[in-house]
Amino acid sequence: MKVSIILASYDSGHYHGGCGQGPDALMAGGLAEALKLAGHDIDVHDIGRVSDDEQAREIATGFAVCNAVSGEVRIALDNERFPIVLAGNCLTSAGAVAGEGADAIIWADQHGDINTPDTSTSGFLDGMALATVLGLCWRPMTAQIPGFKPIDPARSVLVNARDLDTAEREELEKLPVIRSECPDWTGAAERLKKAGAERIHMHIDLDVHDPEELQANRFATPGGPGPEQVRQAMCGMAGALPIAGLTISAYDPAFDAKSEVPPLVGELLVELLATMERS
């Protein structure tokens, strides 16, 4: 398979800070080499700096990253390459969704990311990432991302969200978001098929994992699936559904003292791409 790896090395408006160091760490950990050894044709594109604003305004910079990623994803698809975005922030998925013209999303994350500016008590932009993709907030900003169309909540799957605040729980009770747990995936896949999903974006926040088995960042809370369970679920859905592109987000190498994350991400992507090729 021809694959484009797109690096978006930002975290909360900061270039190469925190989880913004994750994309480079994954690459230094041999990700491209693992995919090449599995027979894939790999090219790599780095969006670089999207702003010279030294104040690193989180909202403006976050959406500028989305704009840049949207363009790189469109180029990849025009060149018949499967886009894999390595991102610091979950919000970056809005750019990938726009570039792919995705009409559905699989969101694997320990958090719901379904807050809005009206419900968030922290003001953390990434805690609004899925809400943004679903068109629940930041509409003037997403309207500036080329190709962005909000995804119908009925065509979204939230996988293993275990760390939800009260407002998120209330919102998820109102919305037709499909809830799923790893490693089970068949029910969620069938519901997406019935909803008519044709181009599905897959988003994996690495803190979906049980930190006892794999800690990706400082936000990880107890519980959750292990790497094998995540791999089973994501590959199962990739084999059953039309996946248009992928984001891997929220890896902070400062919380991975033994550098365990990069090889496990490599194993996940090798198996996922192999599953897609067979399907």
Tab-separated table of C-alpha atoms in Angstrom, residues 39 45 67 72 102 170 205 213:
chain	number	residue	atom	x	y	z
A	39	GLY	CA	6.056	-3.920	2.096
A	45	HIS	CA	5.385	15.138	5.082
A	67	ASN	CA	-5.999	23.707	7.834
A	72	GLU	CA	-1.657	17.443	3.135
A	102	ALA	CA	-15.088	11.655	5.741
A	170	GLU	CA	-25.284	14.202	29.953
A	205	ASP	CA	-5.725	8.711	21.090
A	213	GLU	CA	0.214	-1.788	30.078
